[in-house]
Each structure stands twice: as structure tokens, then as C-alpha cells.
PDB file of C-alpha atoms in Angstrom:
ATOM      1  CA  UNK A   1      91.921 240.030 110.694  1.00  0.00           C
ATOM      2  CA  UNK A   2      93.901 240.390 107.757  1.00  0.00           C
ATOM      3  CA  UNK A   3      95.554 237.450 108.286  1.00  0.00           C
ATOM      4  CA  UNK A   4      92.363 235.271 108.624  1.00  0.00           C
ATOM      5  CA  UNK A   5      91.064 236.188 104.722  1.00  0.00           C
ATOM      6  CA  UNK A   6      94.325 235.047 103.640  1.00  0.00           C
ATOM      7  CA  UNK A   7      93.752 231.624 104.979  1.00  0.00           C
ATOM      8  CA  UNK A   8      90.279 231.534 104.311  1.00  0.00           C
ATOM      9  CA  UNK A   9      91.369 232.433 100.549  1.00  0.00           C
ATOM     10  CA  UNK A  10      94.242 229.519 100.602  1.00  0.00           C
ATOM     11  CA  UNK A  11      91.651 227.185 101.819  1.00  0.00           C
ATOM     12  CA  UNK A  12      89.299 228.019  99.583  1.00  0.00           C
ATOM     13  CA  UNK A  13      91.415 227.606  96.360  1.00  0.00           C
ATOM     14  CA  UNK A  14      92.515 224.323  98.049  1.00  0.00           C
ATOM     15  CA  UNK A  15      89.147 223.364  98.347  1.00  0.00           C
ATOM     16  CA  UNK A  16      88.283 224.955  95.138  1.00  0.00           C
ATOM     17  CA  UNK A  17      91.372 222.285  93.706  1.00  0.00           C
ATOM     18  CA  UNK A  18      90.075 219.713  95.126  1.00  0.00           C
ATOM     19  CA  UNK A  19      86.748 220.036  93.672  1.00  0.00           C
ATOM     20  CA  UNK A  20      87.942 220.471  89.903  1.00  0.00           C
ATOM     21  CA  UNK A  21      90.101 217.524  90.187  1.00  0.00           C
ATOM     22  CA  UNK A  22      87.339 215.469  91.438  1.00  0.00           C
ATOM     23  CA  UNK A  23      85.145 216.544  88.626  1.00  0.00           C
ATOM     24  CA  UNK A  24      87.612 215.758  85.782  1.00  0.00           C
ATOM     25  CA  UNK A  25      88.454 212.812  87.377  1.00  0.00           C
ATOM     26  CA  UNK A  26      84.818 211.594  87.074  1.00  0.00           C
ATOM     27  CA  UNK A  27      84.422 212.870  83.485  1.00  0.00           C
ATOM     28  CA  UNK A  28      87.819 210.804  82.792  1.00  0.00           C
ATOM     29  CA  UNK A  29      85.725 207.428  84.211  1.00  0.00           C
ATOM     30  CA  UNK A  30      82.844 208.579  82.454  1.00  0.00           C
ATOM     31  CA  UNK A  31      84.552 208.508  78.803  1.00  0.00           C
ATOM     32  CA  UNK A  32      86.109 205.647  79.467  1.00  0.00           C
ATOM     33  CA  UNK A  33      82.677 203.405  80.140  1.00  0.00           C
ATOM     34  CA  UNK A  34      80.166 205.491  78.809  1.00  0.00           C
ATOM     35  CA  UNK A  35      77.411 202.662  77.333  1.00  0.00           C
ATOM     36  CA  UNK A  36      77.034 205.013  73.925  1.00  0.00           C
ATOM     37  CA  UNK A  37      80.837 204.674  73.056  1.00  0.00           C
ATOM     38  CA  UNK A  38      80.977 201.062  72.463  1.00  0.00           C
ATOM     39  CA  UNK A  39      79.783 198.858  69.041  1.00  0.00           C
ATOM     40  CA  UNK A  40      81.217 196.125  66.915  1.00  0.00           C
ATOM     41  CA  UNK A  41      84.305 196.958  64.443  1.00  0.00           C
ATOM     42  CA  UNK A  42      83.642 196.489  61.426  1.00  0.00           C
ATOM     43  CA  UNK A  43      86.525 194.276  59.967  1.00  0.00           C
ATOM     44  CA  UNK A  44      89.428 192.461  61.852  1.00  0.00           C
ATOM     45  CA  UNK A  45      91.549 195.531  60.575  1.00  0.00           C
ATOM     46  CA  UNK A  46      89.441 197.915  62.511  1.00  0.00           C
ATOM     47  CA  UNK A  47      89.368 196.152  65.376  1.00  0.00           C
ATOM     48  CA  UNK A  48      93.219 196.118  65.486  1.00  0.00           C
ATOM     49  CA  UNK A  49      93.803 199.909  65.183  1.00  0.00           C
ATOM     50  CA  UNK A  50      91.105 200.472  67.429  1.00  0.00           C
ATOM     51  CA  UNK A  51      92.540 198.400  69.873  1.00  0.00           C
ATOM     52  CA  UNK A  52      95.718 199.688  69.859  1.00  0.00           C
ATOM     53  CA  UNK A  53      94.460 203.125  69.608  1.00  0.00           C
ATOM     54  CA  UNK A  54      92.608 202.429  73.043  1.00  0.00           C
ATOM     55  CA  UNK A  55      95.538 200.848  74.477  1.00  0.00           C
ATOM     56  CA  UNK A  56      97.845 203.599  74.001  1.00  0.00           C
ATOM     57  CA  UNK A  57      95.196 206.260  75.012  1.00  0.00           C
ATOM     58  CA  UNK A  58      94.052 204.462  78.352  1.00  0.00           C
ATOM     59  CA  UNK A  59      96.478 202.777  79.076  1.00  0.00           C
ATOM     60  CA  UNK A  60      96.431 204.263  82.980  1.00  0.00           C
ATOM     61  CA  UNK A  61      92.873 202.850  83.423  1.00  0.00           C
ATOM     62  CA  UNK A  62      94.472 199.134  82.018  1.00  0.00           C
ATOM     63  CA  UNK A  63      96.949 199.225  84.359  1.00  0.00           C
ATOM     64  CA  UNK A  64      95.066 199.974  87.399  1.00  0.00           C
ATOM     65  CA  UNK A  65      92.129 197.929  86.620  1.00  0.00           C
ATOM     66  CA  UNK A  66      94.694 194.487  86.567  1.00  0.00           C
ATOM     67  CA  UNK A  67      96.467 196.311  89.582  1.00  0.00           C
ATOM     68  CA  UNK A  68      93.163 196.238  91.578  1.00  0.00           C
ATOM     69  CA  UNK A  69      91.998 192.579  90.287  1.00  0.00           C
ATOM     70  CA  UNK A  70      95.774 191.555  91.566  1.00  0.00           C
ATOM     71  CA  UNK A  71      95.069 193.246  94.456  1.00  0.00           C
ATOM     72  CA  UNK A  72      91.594 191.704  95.228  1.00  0.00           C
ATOM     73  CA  UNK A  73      92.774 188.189  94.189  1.00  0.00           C
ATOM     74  CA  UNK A  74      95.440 188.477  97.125  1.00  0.00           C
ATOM     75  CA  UNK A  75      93.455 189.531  99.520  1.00  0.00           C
ATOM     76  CA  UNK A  76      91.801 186.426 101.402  1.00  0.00           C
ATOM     77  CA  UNK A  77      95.459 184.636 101.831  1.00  0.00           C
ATOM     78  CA  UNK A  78      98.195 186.771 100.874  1.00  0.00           C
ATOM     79  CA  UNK A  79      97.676 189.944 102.916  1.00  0.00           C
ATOM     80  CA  UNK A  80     101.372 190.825 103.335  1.00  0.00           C
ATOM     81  CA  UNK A  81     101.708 190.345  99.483  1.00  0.00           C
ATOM     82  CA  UNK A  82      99.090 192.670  98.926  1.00  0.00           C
ATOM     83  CA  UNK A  83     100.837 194.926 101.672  1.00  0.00           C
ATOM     84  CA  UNK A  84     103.507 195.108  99.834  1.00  0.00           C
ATOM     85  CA  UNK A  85     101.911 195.262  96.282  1.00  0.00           C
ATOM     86  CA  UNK A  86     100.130 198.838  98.278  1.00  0.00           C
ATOM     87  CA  UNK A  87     103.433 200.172  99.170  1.00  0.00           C
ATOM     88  CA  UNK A  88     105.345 199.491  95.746  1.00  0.00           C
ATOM     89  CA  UNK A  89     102.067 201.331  94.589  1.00  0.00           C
ATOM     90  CA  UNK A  90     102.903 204.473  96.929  1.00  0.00           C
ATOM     91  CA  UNK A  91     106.134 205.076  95.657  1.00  0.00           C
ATOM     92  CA  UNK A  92     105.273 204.396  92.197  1.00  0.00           C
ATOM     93  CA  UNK A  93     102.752 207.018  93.007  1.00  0.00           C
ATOM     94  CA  UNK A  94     105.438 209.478  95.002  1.00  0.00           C
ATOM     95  CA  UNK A  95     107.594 208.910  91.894  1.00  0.00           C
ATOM     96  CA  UNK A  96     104.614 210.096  89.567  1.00  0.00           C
ATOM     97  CA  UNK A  97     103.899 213.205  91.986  1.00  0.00           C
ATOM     98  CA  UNK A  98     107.826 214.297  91.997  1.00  0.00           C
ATOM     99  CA  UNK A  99     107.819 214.225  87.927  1.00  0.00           C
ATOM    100  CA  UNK A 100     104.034 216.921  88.477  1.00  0.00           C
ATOM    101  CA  UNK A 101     105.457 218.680  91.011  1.00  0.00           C
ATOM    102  CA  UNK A 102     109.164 219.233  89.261  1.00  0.00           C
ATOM    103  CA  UNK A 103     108.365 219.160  85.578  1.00  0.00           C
ATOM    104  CA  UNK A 104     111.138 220.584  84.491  1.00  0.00           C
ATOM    105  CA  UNK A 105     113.657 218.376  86.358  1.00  0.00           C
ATOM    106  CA  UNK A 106     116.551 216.818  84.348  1.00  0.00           C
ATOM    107  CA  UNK A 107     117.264 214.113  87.030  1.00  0.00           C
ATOM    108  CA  UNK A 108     113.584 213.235  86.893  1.00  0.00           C
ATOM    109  CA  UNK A 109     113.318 213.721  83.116  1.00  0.00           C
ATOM    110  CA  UNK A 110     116.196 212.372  82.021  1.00  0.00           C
ATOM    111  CA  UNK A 111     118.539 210.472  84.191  1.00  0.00           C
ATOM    112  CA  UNK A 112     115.861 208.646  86.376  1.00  0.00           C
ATOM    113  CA  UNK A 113     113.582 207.989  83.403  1.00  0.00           C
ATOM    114  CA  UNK A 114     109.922 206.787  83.739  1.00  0.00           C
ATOM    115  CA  UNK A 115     110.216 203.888  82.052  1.00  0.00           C
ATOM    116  CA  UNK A 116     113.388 202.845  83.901  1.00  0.00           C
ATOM    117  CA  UNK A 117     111.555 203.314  87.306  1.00  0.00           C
ATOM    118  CA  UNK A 118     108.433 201.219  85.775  1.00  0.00           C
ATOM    119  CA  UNK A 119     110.706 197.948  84.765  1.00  0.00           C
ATOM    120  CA  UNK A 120     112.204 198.196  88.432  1.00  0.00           C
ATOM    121  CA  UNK A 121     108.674 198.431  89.894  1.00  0.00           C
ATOM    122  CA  UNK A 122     107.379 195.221  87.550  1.00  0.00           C
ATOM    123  CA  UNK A 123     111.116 193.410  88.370  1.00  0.00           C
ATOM    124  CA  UNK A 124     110.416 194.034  92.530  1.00  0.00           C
ATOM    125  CA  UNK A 125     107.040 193.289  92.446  1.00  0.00           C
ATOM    126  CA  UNK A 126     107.141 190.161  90.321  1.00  0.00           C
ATOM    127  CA  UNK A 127     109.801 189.042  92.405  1.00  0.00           C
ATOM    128  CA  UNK A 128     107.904 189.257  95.321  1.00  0.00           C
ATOM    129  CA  UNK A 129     105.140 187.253  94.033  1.00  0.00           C
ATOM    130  CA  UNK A 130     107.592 184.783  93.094  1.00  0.00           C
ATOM    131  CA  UNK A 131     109.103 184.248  96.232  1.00  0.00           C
ATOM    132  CA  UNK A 132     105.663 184.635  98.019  1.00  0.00           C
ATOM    133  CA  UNK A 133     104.243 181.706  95.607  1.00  0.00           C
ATOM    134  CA  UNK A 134     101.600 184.300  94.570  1.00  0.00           C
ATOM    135  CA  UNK A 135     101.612 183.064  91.106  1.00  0.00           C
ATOM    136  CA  UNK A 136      98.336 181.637  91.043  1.00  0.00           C
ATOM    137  CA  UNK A 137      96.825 184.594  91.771  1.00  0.00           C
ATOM    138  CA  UNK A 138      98.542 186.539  89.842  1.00  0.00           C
ATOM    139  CA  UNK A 139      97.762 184.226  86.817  1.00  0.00           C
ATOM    140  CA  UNK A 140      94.258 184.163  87.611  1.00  0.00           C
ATOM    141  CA  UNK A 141      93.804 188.359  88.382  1.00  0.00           C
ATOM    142  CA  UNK A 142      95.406 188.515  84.547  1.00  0.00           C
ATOM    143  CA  UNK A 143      93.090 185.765  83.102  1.00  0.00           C
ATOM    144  CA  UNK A 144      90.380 187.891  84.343  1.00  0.00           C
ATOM    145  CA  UNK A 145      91.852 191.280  83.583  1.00  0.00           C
ATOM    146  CA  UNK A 146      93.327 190.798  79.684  1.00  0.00           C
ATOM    147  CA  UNK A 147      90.210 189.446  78.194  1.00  0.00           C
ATOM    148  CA  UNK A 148      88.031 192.642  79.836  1.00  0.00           C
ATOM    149  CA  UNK A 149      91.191 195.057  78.570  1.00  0.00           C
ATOM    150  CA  UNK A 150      90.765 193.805  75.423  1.00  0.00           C
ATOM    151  CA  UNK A 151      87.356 193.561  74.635  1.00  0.00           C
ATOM    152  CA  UNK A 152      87.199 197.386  75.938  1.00  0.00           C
ATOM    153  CA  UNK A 153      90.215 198.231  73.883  1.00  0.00           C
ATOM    154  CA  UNK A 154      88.519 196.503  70.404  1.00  0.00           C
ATOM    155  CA  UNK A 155      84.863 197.951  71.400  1.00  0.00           C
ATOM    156  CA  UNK A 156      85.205 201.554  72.516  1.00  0.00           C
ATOM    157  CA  UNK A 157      84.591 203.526  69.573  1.00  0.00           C
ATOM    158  CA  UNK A 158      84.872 207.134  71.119  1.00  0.00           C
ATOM    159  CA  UNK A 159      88.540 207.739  70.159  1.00  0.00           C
ATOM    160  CA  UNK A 160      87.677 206.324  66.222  1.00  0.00           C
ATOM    161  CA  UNK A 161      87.926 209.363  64.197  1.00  0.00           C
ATOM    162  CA  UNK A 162      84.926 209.060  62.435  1.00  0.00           C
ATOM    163  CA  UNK A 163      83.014 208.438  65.410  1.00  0.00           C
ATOM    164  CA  UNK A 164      83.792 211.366  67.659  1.00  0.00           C
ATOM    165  CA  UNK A 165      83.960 214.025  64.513  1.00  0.00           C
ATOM    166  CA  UNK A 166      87.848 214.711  64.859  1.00  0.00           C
ATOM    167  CA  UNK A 167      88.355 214.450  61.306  1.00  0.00           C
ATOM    168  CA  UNK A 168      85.748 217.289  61.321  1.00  0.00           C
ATOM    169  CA  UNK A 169      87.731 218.962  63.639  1.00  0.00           C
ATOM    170  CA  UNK A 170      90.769 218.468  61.323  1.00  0.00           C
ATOM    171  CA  UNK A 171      89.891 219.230  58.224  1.00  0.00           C
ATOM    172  CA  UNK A 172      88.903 222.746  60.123  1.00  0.00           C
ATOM    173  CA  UNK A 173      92.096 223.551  61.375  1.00  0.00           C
ATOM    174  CA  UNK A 174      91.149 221.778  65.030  1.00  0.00           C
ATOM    175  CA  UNK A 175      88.467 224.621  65.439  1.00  0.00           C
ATOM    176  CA  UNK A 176      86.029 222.604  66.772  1.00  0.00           C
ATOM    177  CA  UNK A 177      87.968 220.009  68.778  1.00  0.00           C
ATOM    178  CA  UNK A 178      87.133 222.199  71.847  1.00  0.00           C
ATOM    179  CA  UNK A 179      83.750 222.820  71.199  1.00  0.00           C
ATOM    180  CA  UNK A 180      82.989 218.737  70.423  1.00  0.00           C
ATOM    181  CA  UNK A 181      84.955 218.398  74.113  1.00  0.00           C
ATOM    182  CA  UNK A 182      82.679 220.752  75.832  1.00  0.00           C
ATOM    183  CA  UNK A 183      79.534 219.443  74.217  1.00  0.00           C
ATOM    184  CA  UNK A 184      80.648 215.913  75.393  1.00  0.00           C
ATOM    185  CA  UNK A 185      81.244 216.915  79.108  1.00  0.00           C
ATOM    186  CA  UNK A 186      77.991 218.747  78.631  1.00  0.00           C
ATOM    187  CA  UNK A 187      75.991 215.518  78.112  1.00  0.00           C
ATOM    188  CA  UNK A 188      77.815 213.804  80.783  1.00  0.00           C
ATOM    189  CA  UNK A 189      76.227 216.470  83.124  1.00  0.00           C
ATOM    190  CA  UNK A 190      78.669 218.573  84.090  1.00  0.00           C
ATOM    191  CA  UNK A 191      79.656 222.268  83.790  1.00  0.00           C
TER     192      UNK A 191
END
């Protein structure tokens, strides 16, 4: 019997996992298009550092928002494409899981670096587009995609300092940076 509560206990805190990484994952996709978070900048100057600001902060949810217009734009004609757009995905993905589950890895870390795994995934998979005269699509997935990453980028407002009350948070010695965290994942609903 012993051996049964054991289990039970593994699947539970599997389960348990599971659960707390679905939640953050749906606060994550709640900050990033929460209605209240977006207005105009004020000057062509704010709108730049904003954007950039944005860009380097959600930069994850660019990337797979252009990979799933590319995606969808292949998908009536150019199914092995796609295929093969899914499986460069995977190991992009496998690669990404190896670096989590080995953090302190120097071949990972150091030798195989991120960014050198990210220019062979773009050089692969834009050669395969080439050669598969996916261009098109891939032109018109990015015409579609840029304009919506960069009107997000210049209008979302919750990473401006003065918006979300980090300088607050600052000029306290980062007290309440917590506090203004919990308080927003407390008005998205959860807890």
C-alpha cells in the first residue's frame, strides 16, 4: 500500500505542475492583450522606447504570433512546407527544453549557444521556403504579422514605467514590485 501513496503523491505534484503552468501561462496571454494596457504615446520619442521596450520584453509572443500566421498561410497548398516548418519547430523546442532541463550546462550555455542554434533554424527554414517557392506566403504571413507586432509594440503601455508604478517601486528599494504583481494577477482573476 505504501507504494500506491507514493504514486498517488508523484501524480499529484505532476498534476499539481501542470496546473500552475497552465495558470501562469494564461496570466502571461492575459498581460500581453489586456484591453486596459493599451493608449496612444504621447510623442514619436515615446513611441520609439516603448516599442522597443515591448519588443525586447515579448519578444516570444512576436515570434510565435508570425510563426503561426506563416504557418496558417501554408496551410491550403503547402502542407509538406508547413510539415516541415512543425518539425524545425520541435527541435527548436527540444533545444529550448535541454537548456530548462540542464541549466547549468557549458555545452548548452556556451559552446552550442542560443543564438547560434536560432540563425541555423532561420538559415534551414528559409531555405526551405526558398526551394519550396513558399515565398509568397511567407511575404504575405509577414505583411500581416509586422504591422500587428508593431502597433502592439508602440501601444502597450503596461511595461511604461510611469504607467505600471515601477518607478514607485524603485524609488522604494523594489518593495512594492511584488505587491503591484500580485495585485495585477489579482484583477486578472486569479489566485
Amino acid at each position: 500500500m505504501a507504494t500506491y501513496g507514493g504514486v498517488l503523491r508523484r501524480s499529484a505534484a505532476v498534476v499539481e505542475h501542470a496546473r500552475d503552468s497552465a495558470r501562469s501561462t494564461r496570466r502571461a496571454l492575459a498581460r500581453f492583450a489586456r484591453p486596459q494596457a493599451f493608449a496612444a504615446p504621447a510623442d514619436a520619442e515615446a513611441a520609439a522606447v516603448r516599442a522597443v521596450r515591448n519588443l525586447r520584453s515579448f519578444r516570444l509572443h512576436y515570434a510565435l504570433l508570425l510563426w503561426v500566421l506563416l504557418l496558417a498561410s501554408l496551410f491550403p497548398r503547402r502542407r509538406a512546407t508547413m510539415l516541415f516548418l512543425m518539425a524545425a519547430s520541435k527541435l527548436a523546442l527540444f533545444y529550448g527544453a535541454l537548456l530548462r532541463a540542464f541549466p547549468n550546462s557549458a555545452l548548452l550555455r556556451r559552446i552550442v549557444d542560443r543564438r547560434l542554434v536560432a540563425a541555423l533554424l532561420m538559415a534551414v527554414v528559409g531555405a526551405e521556403i526558398v526551394m519550396t517557392s513558399a515565398v509568397p506566403q511567407f511575404l504575405l504571413a509577414m505583411a500581416v504579422g509586422a504591422p500587428l507586432v508593431l502597433l502592439h509594440a508602440v501601444f502597450r503601455t503596461q511595461d511604461d514605467p510611469a504607467a505600471s508604478g515601477e518607478d514607485t517601486a524603485a524609488g522604494n528599494g523594489g518593495e512594492l514590485g511584488p505587491i503591484l504583481e500580485k495585485k495585477e494577477d489579482l484583477e486578472l482573476g486569479s489566485q
